[in-house]
Tab-separated table of C-alpha atoms in Angstrom:
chain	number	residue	atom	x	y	z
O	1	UNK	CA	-6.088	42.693	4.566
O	2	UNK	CA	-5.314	41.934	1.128
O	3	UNK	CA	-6.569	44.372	-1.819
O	4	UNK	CA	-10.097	43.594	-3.321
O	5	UNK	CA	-8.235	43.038	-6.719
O	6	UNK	CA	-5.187	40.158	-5.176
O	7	UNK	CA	-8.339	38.519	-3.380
O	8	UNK	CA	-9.298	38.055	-6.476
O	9	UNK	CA	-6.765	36.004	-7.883
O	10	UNK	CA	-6.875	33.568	-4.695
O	11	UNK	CA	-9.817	30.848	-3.931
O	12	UNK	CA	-11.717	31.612	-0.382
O	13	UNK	CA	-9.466	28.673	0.905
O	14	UNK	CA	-5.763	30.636	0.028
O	15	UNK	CA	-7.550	33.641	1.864
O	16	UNK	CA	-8.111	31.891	5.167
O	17	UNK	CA	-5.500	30.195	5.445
O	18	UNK	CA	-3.312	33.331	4.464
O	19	UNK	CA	-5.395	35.253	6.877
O	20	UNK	CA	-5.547	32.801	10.240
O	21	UNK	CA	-1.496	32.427	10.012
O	22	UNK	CA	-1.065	36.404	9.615
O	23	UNK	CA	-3.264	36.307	12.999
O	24	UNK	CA	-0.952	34.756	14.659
O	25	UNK	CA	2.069	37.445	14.195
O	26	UNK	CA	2.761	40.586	15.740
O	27	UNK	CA	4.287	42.129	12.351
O	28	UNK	CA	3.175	45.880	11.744
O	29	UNK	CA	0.394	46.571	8.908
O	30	UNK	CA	1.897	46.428	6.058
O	31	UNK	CA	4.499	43.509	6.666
O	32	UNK	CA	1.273	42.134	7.795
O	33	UNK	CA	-0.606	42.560	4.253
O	34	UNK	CA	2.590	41.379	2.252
O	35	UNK	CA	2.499	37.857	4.527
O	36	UNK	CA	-1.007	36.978	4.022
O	37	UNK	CA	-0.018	37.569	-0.165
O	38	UNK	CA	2.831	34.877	0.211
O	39	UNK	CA	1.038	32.816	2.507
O	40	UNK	CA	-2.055	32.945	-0.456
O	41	UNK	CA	0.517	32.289	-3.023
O	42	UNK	CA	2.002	28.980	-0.993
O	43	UNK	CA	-1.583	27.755	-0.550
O	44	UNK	CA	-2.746	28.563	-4.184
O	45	UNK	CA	0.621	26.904	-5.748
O	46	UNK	CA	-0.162	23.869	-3.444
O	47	UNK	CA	-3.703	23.300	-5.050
O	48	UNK	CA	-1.589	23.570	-7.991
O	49	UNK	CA	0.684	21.072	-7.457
O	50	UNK	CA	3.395	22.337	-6.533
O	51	UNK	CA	5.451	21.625	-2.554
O	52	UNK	CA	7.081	25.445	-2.316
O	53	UNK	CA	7.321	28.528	-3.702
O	54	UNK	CA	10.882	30.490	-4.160
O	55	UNK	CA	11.203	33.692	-1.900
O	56	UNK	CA	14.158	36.362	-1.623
O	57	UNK	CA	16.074	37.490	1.407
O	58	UNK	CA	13.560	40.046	2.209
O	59	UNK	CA	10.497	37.726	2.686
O	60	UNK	CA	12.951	35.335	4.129
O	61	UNK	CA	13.770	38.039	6.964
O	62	UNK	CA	9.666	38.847	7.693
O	63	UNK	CA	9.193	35.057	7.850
O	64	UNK	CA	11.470	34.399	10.919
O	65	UNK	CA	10.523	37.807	12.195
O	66	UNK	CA	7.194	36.469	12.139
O	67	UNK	CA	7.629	33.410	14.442
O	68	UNK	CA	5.629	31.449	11.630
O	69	UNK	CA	8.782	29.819	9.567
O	70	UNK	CA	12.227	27.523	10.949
O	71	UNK	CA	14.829	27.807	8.883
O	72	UNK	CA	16.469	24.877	10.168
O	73	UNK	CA	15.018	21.974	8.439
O	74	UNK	CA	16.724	19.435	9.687
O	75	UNK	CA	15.301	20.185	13.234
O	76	UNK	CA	12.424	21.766	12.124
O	77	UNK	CA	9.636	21.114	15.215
O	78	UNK	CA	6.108	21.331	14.133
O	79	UNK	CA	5.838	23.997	16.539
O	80	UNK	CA	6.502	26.111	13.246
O	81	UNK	CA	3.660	25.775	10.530
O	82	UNK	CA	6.101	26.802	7.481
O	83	UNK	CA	10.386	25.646	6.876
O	84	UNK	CA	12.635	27.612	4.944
O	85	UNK	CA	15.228	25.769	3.264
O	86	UNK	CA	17.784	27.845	1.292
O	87	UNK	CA	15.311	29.920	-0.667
O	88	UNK	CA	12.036	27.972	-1.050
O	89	UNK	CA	9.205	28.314	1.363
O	90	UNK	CA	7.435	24.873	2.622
O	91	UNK	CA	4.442	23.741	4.516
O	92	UNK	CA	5.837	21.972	7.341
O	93	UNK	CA	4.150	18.981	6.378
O	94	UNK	CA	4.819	19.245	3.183
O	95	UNK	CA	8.637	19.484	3.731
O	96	UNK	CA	8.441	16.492	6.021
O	97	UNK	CA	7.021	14.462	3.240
O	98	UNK	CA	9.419	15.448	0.462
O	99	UNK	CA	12.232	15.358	2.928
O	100	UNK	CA	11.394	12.268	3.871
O	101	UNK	CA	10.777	10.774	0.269
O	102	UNK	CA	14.334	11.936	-0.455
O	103	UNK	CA	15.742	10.197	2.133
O	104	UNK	CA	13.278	6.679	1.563
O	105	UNK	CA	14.531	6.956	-2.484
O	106	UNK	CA	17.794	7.011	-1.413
O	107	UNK	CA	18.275	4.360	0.748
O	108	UNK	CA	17.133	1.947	-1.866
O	109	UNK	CA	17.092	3.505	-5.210
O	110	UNK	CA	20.909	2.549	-5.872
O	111	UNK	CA	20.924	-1.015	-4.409
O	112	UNK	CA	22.156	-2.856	-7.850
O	113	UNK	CA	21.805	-6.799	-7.913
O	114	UNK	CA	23.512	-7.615	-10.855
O	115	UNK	CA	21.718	-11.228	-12.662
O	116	UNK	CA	23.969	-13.803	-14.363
O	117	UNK	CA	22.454	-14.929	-17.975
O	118	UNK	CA	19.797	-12.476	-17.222
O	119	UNK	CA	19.950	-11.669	-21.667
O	120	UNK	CA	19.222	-15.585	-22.015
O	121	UNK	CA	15.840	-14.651	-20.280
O	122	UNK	CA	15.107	-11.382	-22.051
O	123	UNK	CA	16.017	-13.013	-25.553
O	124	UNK	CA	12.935	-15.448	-24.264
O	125	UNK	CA	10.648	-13.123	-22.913
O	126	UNK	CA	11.301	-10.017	-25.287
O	127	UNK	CA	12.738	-11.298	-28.607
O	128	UNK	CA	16.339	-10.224	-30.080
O	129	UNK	CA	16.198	-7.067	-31.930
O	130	UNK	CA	19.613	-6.355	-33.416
O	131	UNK	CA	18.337	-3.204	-35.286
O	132	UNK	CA	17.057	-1.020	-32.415
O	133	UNK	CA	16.739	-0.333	-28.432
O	134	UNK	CA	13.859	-2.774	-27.032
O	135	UNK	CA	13.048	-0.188	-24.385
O	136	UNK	CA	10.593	-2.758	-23.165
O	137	UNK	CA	13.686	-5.051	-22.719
O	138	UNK	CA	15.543	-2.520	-20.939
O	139	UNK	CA	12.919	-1.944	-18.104
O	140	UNK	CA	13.046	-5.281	-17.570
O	141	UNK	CA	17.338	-5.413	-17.482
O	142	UNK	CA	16.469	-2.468	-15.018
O	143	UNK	CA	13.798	-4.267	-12.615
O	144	UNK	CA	15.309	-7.265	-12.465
O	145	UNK	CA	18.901	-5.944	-11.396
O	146	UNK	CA	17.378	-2.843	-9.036
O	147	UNK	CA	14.913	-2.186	-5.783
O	148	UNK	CA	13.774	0.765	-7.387
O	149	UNK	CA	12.252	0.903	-11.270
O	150	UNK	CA	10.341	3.408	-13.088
O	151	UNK	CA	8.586	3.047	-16.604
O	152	UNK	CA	7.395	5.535	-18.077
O	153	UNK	CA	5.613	6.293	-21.352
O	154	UNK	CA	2.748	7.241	-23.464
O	155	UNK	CA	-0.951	5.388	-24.125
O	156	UNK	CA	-0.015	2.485	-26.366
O	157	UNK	CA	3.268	2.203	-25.628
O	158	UNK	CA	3.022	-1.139	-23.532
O	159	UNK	CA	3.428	-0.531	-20.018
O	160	UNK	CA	1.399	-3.306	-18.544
O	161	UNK	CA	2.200	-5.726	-21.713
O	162	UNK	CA	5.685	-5.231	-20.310
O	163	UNK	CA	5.062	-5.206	-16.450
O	164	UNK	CA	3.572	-8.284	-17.181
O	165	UNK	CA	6.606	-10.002	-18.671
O	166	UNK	CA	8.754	-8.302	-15.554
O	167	UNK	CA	6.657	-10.062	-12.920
O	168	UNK	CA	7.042	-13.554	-14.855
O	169	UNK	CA	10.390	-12.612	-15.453
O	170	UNK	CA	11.511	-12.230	-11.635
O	171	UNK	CA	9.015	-15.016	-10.559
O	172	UNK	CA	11.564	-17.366	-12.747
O	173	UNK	CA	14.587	-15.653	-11.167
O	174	UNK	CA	13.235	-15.839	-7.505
O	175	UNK	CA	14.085	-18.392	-5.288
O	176	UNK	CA	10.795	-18.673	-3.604
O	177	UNK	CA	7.914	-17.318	-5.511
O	178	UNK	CA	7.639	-13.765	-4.623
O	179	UNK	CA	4.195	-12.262	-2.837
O	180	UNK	CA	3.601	-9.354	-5.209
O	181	UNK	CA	1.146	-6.417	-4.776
O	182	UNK	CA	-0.685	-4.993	-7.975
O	183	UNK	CA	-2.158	-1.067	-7.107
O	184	UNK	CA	-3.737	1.941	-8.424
O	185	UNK	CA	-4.603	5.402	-6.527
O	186	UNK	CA	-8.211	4.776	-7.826
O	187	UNK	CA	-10.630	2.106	-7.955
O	188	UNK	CA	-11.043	2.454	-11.912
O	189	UNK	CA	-7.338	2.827	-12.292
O	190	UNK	CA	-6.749	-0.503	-10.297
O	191	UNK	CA	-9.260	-2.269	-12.091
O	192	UNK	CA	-7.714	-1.538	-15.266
O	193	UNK	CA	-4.440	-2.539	-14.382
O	194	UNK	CA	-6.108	-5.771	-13.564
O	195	UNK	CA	-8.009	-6.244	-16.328
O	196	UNK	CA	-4.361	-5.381	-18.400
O	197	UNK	CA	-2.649	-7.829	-16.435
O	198	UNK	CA	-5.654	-10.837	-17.054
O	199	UNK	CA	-5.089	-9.931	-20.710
O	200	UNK	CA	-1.650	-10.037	-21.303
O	201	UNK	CA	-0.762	-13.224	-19.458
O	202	UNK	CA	-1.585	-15.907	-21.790
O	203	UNK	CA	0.893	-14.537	-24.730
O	204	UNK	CA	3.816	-14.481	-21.945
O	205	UNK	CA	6.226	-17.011	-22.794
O	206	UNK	CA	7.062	-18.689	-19.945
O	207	UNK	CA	5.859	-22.657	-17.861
O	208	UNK	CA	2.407	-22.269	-16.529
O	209	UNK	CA	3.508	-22.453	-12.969
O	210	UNK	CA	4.918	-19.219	-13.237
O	211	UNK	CA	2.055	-17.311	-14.672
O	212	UNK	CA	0.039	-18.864	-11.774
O	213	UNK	CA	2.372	-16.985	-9.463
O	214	UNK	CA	1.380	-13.221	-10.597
O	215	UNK	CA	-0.943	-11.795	-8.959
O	216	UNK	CA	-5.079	-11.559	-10.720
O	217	UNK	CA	-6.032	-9.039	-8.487
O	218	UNK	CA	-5.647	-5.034	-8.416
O	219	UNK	CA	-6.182	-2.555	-5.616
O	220	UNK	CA	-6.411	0.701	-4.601
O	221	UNK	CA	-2.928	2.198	-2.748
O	222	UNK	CA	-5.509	2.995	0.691
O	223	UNK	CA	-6.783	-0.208	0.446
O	224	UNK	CA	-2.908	-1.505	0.273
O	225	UNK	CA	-1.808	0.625	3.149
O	226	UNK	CA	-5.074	-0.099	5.154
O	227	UNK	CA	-6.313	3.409	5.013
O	228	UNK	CA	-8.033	4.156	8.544
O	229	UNK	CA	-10.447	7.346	7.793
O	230	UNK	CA	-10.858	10.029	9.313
O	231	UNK	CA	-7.240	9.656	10.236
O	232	UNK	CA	-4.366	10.560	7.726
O	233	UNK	CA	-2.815	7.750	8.874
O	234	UNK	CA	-2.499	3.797	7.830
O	235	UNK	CA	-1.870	0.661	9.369
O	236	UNK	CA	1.006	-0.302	7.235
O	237	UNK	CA	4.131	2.115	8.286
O	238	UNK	CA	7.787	1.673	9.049
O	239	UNK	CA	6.581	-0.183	12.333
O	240	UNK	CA	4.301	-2.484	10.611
O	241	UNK	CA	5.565	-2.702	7.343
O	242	UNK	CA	3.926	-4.488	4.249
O	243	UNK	CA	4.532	-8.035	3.765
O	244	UNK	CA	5.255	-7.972	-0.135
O	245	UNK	CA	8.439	-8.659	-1.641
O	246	UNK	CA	7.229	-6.637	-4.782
O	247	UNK	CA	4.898	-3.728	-4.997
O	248	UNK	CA	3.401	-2.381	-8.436
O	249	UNK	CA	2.403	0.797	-8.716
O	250	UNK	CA	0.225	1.788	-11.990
O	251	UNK	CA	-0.764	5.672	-13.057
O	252	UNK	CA	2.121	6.596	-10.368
O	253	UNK	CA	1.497	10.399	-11.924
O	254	UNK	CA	-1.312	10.450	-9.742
O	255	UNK	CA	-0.146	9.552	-6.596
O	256	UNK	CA	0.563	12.766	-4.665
O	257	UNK	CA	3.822	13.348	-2.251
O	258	UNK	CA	1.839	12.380	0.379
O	259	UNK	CA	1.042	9.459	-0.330
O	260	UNK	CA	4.162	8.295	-2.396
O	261	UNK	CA	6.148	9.056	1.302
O	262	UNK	CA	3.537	6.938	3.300
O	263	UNK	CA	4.024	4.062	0.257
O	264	UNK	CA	7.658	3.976	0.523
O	265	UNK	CA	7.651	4.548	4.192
O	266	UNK	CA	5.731	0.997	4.251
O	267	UNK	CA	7.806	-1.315	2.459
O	268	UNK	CA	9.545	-3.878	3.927
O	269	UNK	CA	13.162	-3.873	3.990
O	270	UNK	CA	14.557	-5.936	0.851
O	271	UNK	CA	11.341	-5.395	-0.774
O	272	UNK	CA	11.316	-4.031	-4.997
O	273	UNK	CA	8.836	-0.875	-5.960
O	274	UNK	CA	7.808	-0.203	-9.583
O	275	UNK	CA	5.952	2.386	-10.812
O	276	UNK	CA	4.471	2.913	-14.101
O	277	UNK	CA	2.966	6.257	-15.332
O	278	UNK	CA	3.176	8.593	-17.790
O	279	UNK	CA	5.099	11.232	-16.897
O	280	UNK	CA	3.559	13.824	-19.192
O	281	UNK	CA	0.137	13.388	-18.001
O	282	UNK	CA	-1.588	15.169	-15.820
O	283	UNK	CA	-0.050	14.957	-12.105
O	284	UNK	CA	-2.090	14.541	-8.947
O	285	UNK	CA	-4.140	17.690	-8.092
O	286	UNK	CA	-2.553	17.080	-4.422
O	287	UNK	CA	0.945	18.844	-3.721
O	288	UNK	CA	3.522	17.371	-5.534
O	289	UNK	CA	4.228	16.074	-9.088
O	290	UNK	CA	6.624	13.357	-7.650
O	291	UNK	CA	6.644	11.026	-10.263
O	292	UNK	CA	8.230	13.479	-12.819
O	293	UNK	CA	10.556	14.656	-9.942
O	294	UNK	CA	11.950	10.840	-9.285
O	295	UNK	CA	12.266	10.656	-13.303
O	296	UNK	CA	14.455	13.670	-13.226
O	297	UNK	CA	16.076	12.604	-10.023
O	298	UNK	CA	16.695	8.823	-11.213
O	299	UNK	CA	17.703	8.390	-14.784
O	300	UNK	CA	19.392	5.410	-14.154
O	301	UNK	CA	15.560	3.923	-12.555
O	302	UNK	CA	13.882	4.932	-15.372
O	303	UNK	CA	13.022	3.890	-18.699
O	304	UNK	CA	10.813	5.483	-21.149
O	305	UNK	CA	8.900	3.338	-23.789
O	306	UNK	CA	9.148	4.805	-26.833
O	307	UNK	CA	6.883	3.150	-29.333
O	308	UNK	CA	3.145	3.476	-29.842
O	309	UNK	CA	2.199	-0.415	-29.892
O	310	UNK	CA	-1.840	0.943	-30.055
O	311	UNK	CA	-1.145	3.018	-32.666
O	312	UNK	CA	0.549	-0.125	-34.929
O	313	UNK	CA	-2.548	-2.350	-34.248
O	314	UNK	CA	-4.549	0.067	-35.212
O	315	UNK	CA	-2.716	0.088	-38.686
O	316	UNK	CA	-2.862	-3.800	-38.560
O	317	UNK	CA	-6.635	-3.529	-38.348
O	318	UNK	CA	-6.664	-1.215	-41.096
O	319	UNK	CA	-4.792	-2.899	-43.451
């Protein structure tokens, strides 16, 4: 049992699940009592956000002595509630996802499809600024050219003005017009994307028939995947993928490991992913701050807008 002043520091949830895994072992006292104060720790920095925790050789050692931990991820049966790999200490499930996200991103996150005259269009739909970066121009060099894009950047700084101009932008460079899904993780997130979206496209400068072709309406990511509850699961999967040739993610900081996995799991092969977030904002209360991970991961997806375009309007309205 753990001390009245480390229950303490743990919610009633980090306690029993600390305590029904130590129940399982056959570990003497007190290698009993220092288990069930890692196992707290995993399931208090997983309500924090975070996939693992670091251990050292010696907690390494009463884990497999345990018969609770695998530390062979790469055949890691569930069989085994927790995976060790090198020194960090996983829920199997949660391993499963991120190992499994790792292996989605990279299948896809280097295809390159380079576009002839693509500046012609970007000149068009973004201006010529000889003076400094157009990092709204770049995420749209970047999305147009890879399966895999990530924008990133603070309020104002014109995410959806620009995902607007991307979707037009590879409508025009499509072949056939492209079946694109607009999502959220939350109703009010989706419907502000939306909303965003409505707004924008009438200053896009582009023929009418291609603004017809992006998409009006928003949705949540369980609606998307066809969310069957009680079950974790969804209809759309590797097996019966989504039928979009472009998914749009917006307030991607939200979306938890998860769900990202089960996302990228369901997309078609061939099919683009872009997701838009901040990534300084506050992540998804769910294990795993994956959007700032792929940032860090990806710099070569990723492209962080810069400029305050709420801020200068508000100047404007000033003056």
């Amino acid at each position: 049992m753990l001390t009245p002043n480390e229950a303490e520091i743990f919610s009633r949830l980090d306690l029993a699940f600390a305590s029904f895994l130590s129940q399982r072992t056959t570990l003497d006292a007190p290698r009993k009592k220092a288990l069930e104060t890692l196992l707290a720790t995993l399931s208090q920095q997983q309500h924090q956000g975070h996939n693992c925790i670091e251990i050292n050789d010696t907690y390494k050692t009463m884990l497999l002595d345990s018969g609770l931990a695998d530390e062979h991820p790469a055949t890691a049966s569930q069989t085994y509630p927790l995976v060790i790999e090198q020194n960090r200490l996983y829920l199997h499930r949660y391993w499963f996802y991120e190992d499994r996200l790792a292996k989605q991103i990279k299948q896809f996150a280097h295809i390159f499809k380079p576009v002839e005259n693509l500046d012609n269009l970007l000149d068009r739909y973004f201006g010529v600024n000889a003076t400094e970066t157009d990092w709204q121009r770049e995420a749209a060099k970047i999305a147009a050219q890879q399966a895999f894009c990530i924008i990133t950047g603070g309020p104002g700084t014109g995410k959806t003005t620009t995902i607007c101009r991307i979707l037009a932008l590879l409508q025009e460079l499509a072949d056939e017009s492209l079946l694109i899904a607009l999502a959220a993780p939350t109703g009010k997130a989706a419907m502000r994307l939306q909303e965003a979206i409505a707004l924008n496209k009438a200053d896009i400068v582009c023929p009418d028939s291609i603004k017809a072709q992006i998409p009006q309406t928003a949705i949540t990511l369980h609606r998307l995947l066809g969310a069957k509850p009680p079950s974790p699961y969804f209809r759309h999967d590797a097996r019966n993928p989504l039928v979009f040739d472009l998914v749009v993610v917006d307030e991607a900081s939200m979306v938890d490991l998860a769900l990202m996995s089960k996302l990228v799991d369901a997309l078609k092969p061939g099919a683009r992913l872009i997701l838009l977030g901040d990534k300084d904002q506050l992540a998804s209360v769910e294990s795993g701050a994956v959007l700032a991970d792929l940032i860090a991961a990806l710099p070569d997806n990723t492209v962080e807008l810069r400029q305050s375009y709420r801020f200068d309007d508000d100047i404007k309205k000033l003056a």
